[in-house]
XYZ file of C-alpha atoms in Angstrom:
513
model
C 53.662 108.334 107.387
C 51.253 105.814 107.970
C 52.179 102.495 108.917
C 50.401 99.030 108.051
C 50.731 95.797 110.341
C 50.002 92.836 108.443
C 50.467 89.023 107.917
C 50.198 87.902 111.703
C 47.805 87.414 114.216
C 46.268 90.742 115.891
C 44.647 90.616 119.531
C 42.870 93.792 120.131
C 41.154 93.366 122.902
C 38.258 95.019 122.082
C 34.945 93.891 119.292
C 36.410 95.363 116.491
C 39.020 92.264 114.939
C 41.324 92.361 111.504
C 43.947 90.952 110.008
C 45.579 94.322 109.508
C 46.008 97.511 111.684
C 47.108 101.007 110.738
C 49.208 103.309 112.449
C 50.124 106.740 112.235
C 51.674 109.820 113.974
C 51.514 107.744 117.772
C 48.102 106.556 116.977
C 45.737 103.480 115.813
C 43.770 105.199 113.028
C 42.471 101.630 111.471
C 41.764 97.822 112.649
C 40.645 95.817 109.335
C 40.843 94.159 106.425
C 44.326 94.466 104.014
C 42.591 94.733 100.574
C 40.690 97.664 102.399
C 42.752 99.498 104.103
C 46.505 99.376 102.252
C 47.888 102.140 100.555
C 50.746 102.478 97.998
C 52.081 105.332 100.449
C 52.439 103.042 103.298
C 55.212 101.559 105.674
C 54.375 97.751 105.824
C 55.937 95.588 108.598
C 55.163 91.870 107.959
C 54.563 90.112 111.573
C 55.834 87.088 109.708
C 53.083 85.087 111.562
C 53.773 86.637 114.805
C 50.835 88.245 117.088
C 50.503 91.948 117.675
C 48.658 93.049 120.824
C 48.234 95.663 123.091
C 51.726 96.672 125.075
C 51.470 95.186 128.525
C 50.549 98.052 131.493
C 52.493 97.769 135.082
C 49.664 97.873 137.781
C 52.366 97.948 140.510
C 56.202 98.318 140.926
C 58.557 100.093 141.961
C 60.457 101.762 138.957
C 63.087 103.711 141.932
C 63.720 100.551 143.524
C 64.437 98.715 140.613
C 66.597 100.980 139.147
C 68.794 101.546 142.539
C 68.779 97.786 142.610
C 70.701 97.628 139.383
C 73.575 99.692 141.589
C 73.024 97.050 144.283
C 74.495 93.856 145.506
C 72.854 91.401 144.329
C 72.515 88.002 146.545
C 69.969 85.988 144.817
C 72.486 83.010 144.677
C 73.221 82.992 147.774
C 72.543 79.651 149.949
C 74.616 79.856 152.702
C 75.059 82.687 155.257
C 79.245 82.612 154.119
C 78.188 82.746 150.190
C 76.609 86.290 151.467
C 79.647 87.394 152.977
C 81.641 86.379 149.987
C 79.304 88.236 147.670
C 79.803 91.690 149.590
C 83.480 90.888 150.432
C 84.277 90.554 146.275
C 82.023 93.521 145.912
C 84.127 96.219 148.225
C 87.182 94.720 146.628
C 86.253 94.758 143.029
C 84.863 98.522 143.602
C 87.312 99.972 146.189
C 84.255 100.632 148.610
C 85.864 102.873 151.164
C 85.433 103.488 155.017
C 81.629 105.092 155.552
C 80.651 104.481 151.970
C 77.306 102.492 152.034
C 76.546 98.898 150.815
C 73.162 98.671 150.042
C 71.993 94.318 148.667
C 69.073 92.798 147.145
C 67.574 89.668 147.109
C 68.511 88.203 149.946
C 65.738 85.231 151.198
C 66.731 83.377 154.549
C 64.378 80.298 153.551
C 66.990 79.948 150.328
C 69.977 80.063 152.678
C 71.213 76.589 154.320
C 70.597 77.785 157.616
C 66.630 78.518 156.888
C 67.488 81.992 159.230
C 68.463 85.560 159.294
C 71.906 86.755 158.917
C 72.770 88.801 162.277
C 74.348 92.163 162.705
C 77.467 90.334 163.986
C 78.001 88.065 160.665
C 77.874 91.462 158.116
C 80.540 93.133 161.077
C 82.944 90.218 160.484
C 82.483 91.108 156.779
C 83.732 95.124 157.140
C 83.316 96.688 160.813
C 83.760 100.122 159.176
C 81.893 99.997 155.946
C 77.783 100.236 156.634
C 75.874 97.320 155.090
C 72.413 96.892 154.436
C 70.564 93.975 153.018
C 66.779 94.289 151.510
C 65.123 91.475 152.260
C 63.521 89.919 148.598
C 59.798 91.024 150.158
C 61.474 94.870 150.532
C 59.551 94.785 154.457
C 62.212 94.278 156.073
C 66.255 93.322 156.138
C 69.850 93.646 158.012
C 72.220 96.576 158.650
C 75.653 95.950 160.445
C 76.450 97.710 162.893
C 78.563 100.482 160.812
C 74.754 101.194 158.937
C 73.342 101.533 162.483
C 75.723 104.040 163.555
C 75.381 106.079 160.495
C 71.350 105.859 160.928
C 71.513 106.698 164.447
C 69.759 103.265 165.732
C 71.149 102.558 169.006
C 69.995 99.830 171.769
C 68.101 102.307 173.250
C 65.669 103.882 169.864
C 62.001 102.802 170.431
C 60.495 101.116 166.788
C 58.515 103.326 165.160
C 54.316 102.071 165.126
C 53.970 99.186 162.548
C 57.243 98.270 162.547
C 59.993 96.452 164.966
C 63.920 97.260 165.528
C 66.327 94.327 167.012
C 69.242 96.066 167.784
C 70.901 92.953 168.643
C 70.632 90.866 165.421
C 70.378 94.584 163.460
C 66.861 93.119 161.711
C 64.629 95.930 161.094
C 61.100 94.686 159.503
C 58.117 96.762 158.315
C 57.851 100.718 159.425
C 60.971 100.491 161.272
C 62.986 99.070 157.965
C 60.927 101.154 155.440
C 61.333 104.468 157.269
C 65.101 104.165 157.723
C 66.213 102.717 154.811
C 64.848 105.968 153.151
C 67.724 107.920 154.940
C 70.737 105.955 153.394
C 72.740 108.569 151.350
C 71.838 107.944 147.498
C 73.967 107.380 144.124
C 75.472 110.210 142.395
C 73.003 111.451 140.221
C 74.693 110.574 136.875
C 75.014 106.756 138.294
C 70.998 107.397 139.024
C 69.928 108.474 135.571
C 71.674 105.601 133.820
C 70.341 103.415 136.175
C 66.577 104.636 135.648
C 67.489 104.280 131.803
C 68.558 100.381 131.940
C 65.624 100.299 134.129
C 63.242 101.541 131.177
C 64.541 99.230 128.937
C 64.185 96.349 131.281
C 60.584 96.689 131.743
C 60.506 97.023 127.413
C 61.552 94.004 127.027
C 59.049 92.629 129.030
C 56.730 94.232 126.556
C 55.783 96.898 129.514
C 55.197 100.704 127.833
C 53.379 101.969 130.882
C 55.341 101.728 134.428
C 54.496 102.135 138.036
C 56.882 104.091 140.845
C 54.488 103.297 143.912
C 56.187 104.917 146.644
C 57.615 107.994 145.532
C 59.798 110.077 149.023
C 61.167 113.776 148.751
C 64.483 112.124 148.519
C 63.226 111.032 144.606
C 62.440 114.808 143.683
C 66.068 115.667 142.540
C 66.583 112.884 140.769
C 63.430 112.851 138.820
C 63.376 116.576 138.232
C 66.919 115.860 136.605
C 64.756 113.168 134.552
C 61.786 114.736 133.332
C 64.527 118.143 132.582
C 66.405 115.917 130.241
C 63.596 114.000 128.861
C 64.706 110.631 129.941
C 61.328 108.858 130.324
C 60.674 107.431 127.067
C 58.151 105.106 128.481
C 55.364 106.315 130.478
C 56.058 106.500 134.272
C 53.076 106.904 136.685
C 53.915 107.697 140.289
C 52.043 107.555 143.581
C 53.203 109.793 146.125
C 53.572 108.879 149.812
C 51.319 110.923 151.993
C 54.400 113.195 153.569
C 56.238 113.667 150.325
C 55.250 117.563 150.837
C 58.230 118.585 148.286
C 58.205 116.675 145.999
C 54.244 117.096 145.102
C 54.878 120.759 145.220
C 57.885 120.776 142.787
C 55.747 118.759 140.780
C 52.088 120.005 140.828
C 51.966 120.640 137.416
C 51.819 116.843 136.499
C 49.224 115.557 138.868
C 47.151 113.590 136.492
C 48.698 114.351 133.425
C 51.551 113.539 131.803
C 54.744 115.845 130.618
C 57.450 114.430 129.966
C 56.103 111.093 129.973
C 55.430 111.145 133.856
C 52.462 111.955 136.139
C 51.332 111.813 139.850
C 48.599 109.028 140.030
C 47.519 109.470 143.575
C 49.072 108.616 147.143
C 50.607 105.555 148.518
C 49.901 103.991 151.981
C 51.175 100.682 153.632
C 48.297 98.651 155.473
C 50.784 95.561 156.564
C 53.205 93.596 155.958
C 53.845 90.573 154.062
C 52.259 87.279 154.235
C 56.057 85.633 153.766
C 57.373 87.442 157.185
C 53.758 86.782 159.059
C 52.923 90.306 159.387
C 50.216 90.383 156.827
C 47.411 91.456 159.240
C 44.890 88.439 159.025
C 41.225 87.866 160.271
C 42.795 83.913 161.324
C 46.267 83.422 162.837
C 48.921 81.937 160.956
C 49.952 78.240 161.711
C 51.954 79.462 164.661
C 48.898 80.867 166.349
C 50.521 84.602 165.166
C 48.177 87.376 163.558
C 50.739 89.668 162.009
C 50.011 93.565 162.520
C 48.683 96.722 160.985
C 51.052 99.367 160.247
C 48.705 102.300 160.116
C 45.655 102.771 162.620
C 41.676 103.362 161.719
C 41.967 107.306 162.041
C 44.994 107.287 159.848
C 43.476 105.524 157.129
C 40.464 107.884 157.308
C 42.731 111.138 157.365
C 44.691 109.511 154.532
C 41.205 108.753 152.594
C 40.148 111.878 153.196
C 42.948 113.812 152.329
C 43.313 111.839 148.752
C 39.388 112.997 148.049
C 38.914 116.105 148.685
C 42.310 116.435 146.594
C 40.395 114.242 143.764
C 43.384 111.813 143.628
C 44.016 107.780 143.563
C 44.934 105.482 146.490
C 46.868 102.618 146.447
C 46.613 100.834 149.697
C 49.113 97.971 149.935
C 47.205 95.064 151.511
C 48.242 91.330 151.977
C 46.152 90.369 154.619
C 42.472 89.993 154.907
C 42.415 92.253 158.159
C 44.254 94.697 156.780
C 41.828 94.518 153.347
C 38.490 94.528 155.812
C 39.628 98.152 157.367
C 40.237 99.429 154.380
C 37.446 98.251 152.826
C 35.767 100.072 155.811
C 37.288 103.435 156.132
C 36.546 103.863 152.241
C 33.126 103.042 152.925
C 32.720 106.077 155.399
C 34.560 108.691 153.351
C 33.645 107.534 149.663
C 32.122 110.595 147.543
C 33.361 110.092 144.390
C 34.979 107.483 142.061
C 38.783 108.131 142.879
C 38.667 104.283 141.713
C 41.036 103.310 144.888
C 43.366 100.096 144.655
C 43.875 96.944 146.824
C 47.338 96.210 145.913
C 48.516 92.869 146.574
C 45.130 91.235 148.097
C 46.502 87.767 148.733
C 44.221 86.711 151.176
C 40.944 88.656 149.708
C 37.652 87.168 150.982
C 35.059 86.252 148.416
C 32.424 87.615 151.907
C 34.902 90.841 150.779
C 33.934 91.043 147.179
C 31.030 91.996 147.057
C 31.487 95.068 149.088
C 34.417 95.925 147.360
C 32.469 96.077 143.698
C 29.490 98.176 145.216
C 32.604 100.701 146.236
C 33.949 100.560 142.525
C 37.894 99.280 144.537
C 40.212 97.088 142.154
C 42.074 94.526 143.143
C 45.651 94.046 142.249
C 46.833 91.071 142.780
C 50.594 89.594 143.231
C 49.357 86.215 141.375
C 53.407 85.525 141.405
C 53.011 84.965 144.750
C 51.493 81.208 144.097
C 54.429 80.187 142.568
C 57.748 81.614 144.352
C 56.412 81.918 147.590
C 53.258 79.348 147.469
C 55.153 76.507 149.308
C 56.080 79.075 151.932
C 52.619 79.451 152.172
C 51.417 76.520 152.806
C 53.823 75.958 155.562
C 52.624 79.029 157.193
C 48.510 78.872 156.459
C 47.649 75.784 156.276
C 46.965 73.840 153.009
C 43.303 74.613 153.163
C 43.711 78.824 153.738
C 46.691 78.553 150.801
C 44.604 77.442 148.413
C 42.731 80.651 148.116
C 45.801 82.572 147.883
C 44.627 85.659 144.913
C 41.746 84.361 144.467
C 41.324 85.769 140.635
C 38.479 83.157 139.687
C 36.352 84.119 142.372
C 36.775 88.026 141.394
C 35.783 87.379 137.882
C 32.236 85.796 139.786
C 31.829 89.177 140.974
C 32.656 90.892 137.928
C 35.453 92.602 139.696
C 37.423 94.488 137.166
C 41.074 93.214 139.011
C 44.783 93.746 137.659
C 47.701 91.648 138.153
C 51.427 93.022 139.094
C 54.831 91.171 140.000
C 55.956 94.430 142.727
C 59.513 94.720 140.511
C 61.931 94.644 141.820
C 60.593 91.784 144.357
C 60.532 89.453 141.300
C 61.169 90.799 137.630
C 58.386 92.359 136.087
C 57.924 89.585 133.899
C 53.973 89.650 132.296
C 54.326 86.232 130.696
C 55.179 84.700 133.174
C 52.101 85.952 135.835
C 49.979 84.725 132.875
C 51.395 81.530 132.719
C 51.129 81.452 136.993
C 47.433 82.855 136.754
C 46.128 80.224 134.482
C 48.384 76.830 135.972
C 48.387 77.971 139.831
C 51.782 75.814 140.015
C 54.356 76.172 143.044
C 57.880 75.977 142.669
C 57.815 72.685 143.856
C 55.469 71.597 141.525
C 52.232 71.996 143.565
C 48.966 73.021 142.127
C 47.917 75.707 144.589
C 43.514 76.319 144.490
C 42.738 74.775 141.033
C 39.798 75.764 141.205
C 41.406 79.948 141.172
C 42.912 78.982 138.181
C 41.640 81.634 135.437
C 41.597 81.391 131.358
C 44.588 83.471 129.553
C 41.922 85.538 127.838
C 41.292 86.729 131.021
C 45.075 87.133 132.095
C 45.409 88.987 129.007
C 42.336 91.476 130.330
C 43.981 91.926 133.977
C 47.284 93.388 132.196
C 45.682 95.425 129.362
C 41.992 96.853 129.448
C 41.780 96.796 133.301
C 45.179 98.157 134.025
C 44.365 100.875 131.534
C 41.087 101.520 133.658
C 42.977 101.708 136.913
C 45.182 104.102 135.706
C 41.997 106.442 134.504
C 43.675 105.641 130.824
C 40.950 103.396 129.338
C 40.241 105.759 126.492
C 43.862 105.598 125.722
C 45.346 102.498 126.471
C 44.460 98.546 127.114
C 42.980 97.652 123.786
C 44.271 98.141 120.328
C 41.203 99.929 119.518
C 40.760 103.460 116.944
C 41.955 106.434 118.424
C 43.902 105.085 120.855
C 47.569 105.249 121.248
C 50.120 103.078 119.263
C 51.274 101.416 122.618
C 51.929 97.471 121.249
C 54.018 94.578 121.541
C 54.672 91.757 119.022
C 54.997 88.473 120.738
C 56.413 85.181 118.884
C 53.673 83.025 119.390
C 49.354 83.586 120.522
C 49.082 83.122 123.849
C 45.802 82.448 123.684
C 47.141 79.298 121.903
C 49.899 78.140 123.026
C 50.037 75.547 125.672
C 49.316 76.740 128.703
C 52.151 75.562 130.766
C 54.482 76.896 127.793
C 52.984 80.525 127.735
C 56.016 82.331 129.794
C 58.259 80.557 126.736
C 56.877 83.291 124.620
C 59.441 86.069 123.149
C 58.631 89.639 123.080
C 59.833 90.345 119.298
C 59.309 94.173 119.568
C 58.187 96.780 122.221
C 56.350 100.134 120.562
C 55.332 102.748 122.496
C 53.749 105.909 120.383
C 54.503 103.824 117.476
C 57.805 103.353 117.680
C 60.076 100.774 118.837
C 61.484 101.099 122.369
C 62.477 97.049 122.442
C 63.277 94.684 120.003
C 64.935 91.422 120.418
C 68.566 90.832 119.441
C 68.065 94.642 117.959
């Protein structure tokens, strides 16, 4: 049957505008006029003044980690080093956590807590010295295990920290390739607590008007789980995931969906880490931090290459994560040395991208993704730790549109939520938590925001003749939003409601429904 949006606003993206689109079997078959295009045959949802646009697309998260963060601890709250301890202490009562069963927490952010420091090894032992405990830091580069989680991982004062990465046995802080590489060998859920996690997941990310998600480091230890998913059909939005370069297995058992989707999941590409975080100082930058500190790469010149190389003779996407402008200036490069064809490889993060950069980077065909969130949860951080004149240009979206650089913008779920509003709202105000306008002059139109989630997160995902744009032929993937945020005030734009979330032409999220 064929379905008939009308009486509300419709943002195509594209040329072609109406005040009515058609939809049928998954698909947009019409964009138009009403007295043109209605039939007597067809199903007519009234937008009731609301706006339909394309569904938003996920340029980078990580759909795993989100999902094993909703079986997590979570320490947001927290302000005080004894409000953590609380937290975990009510957790392994409430859920009869036993002896050698593991703890894993989220959100945890020493510059929220009182003390403006780590919590130590010795504070999580006070809290169980038999059960292992592990808190993410909120960045995901780095975080605490007590001395229980040590044991179990075999880190002892004598293991050497792995290249790009640091252990401290003492305080049990593990940051970068040391945390990363480790935390990957904590046993996981049972698999039936797994797939209903993934599932709440999915919805999460619909009502944030997201049909199209990103897992951007997928391990071997993911392959069970996700063969479970894709054997029970329980992606009912489309999951695209990028493969780090040793997951052997799990790019065997799943050959068959490099590039293409079954089961509503494909391999994108590969994954690499370049550096750290700009939050921890060990985003690898060109000019030291405040403190006269550089930060560090986490992968070497050769390694990039063989990685590079590896991803195109195997015609297949990289994502490079890449906060500092160091770390984006070897990449930039490597690519240049091995670059054959148009495997359309991805900056993600770029917070401290040059505009000197930019130019290069369009004559290689590389998108930027940028964490524009970063400007307003962790811009005051950064201005502490750069300088006011270096934070300014923190994602420096204006100066990519001089270039014509066709950039995307992500929130890295489940380091903040995966909110799309929201980054709009950030990407056109530039506002700090506390208030403070951070580069003005990077401040971008929401026409533009709009592009950056939609058409150019459809082209980095190769998808541009199927997604982005609410454009003939294409698929049905839309949201309806209460209000045009193209005309709503721009400090009121993350106030918007996602109304409904269709993916294939049908509804996957609606409010209150």
């Amino acid at each position: 049957m064929k379905t008939i949006y009308t009486n509300g606003t419709i943002i195509t993206m594209d040329e072609n505008q109406g005040n009515v689109l058609v939809e049928e079997n998954g698909r947009i078959i019409s964009v138009g006029e009403y007295d043109d295009l209605y039939q007597e045959d067809m199903l007519v949802i009234d937008l009731k003044g609301h706006t339909l646009m394309p569904s938003f697309i996920d340029a980078h998260s990580h759909l795993s980690g989100y999902a094993m963060g909703l079986l997590q601890v979570a320490l947001d709250d927290c302000q005080t080093i004894e409000d953590i301890q609380k937290c975990i202490l009510e957790y392994i009562k409430a859920n009869k956590i036993k002896a050698n069963q593991f703890i894993n927490c989220k959100g945890y952010n020493q510059e929220n807590l009182k003390e403006k420091r780590h919590i130590t090894k010795q504070e999580l032992d006070a809290v169980s010295s038999t059960i292992p405990i592990c808190i993410q830091h909120y960045t995901g580069h780095c975080g605490v295990m007590n001395t229980p989680a040590l044991q179990a991982l075999n880190i002892n004062e004598k293991t050497i920290s792995p290249v790009g990465g640091k252990i401290n046995y003492m305080s049990g802080f593990l940051e970068e390739n040391a945390y990363t590489s480790y935390v990957q060998k904590i046993p996981m859920k049972s698999l039936d607590e797994l797939k209903e996690a993934y599932t709440k997941a999915q919805e999460k990310y619909a009502s944030y008007g997201i049909t199209t998600i990103q897992d951007g480091m997928i391990v071997d230890e993911l392959k069970d789980i996700y063969q479970m998913l894709v054997d029970t059909d329980d992606f009912f939005l489309d999951v695209v995931g990028y493969l780090g370069f040793d997951a052997v297995q799990f790019k065997e058992v799943f050959k068959d969906y490099k590039k293409q989707y079954h089961h509503h999941f494909k391999i994108g590409g590969y994954k690499m880490f370049l550096d750290g975080s700009p939050q921890n100082k060990t985003a690898w930058t060109i000019d030291p931090y405040v403190d006269g500190t550089y930060g560090y790469p986490t992968l070497n010149d050769e390694q990039i290459k063989n990685n590079l190389q590896q991803a195109i003779k195997e015609d297949m996407q990289v994502l490079a994560h890449c906060n500092g402008d160091q770390a984006i200036e070897h990449y930039i490069n490597q690519y240049s040395q091995v670059c054959s064809q148009d495997i359309r490889p991805v900056i993600i993060h770029a917070q401290m991208m040059r505009e000197s950069q930019m130019q290069r980077i369009k004559e290689l065909k590389m998108i930027p993704s940028f964490f524009l969130a970063h400007v307003y949860y962790f811009g005051d951080i950064h201005l502490r730790q750069l300088g006011k004149e270096r934070a300014q240009t923190i994602s420096p979206l204006h100066s990519a549109l001089k270039y014509h650089l066709p950039f995307t913008m992500h929130q890295d779920a489940p380091v903040i939520e995966p909110n799309m509003l929201e980054t709009i709202q950030i990407a056109v105000n530039r506002q700090t938590i506390n208030g403070e306008t951070l580069g003005k002059e990077e401040c971008i139109e929401p026409i533009e925001a709009l592009k950056a989630l939609t058409v150019h997160a459809a082209y980095q995902y190769h998808e541009e003749k199927d997604k982005g744009s609410l454009s003939v032929g294409k698929k049905a993937d839309m949201i309806i939003l209460s209000d045009n945020p193209l005309k709503v005030d721009k400090k009121h734009i993350k106030d918007i409601e996602i109304i409904k979330t269709i993916k294939d032409g049908k509804v996957v999220y609606e409010k209150n429904g």
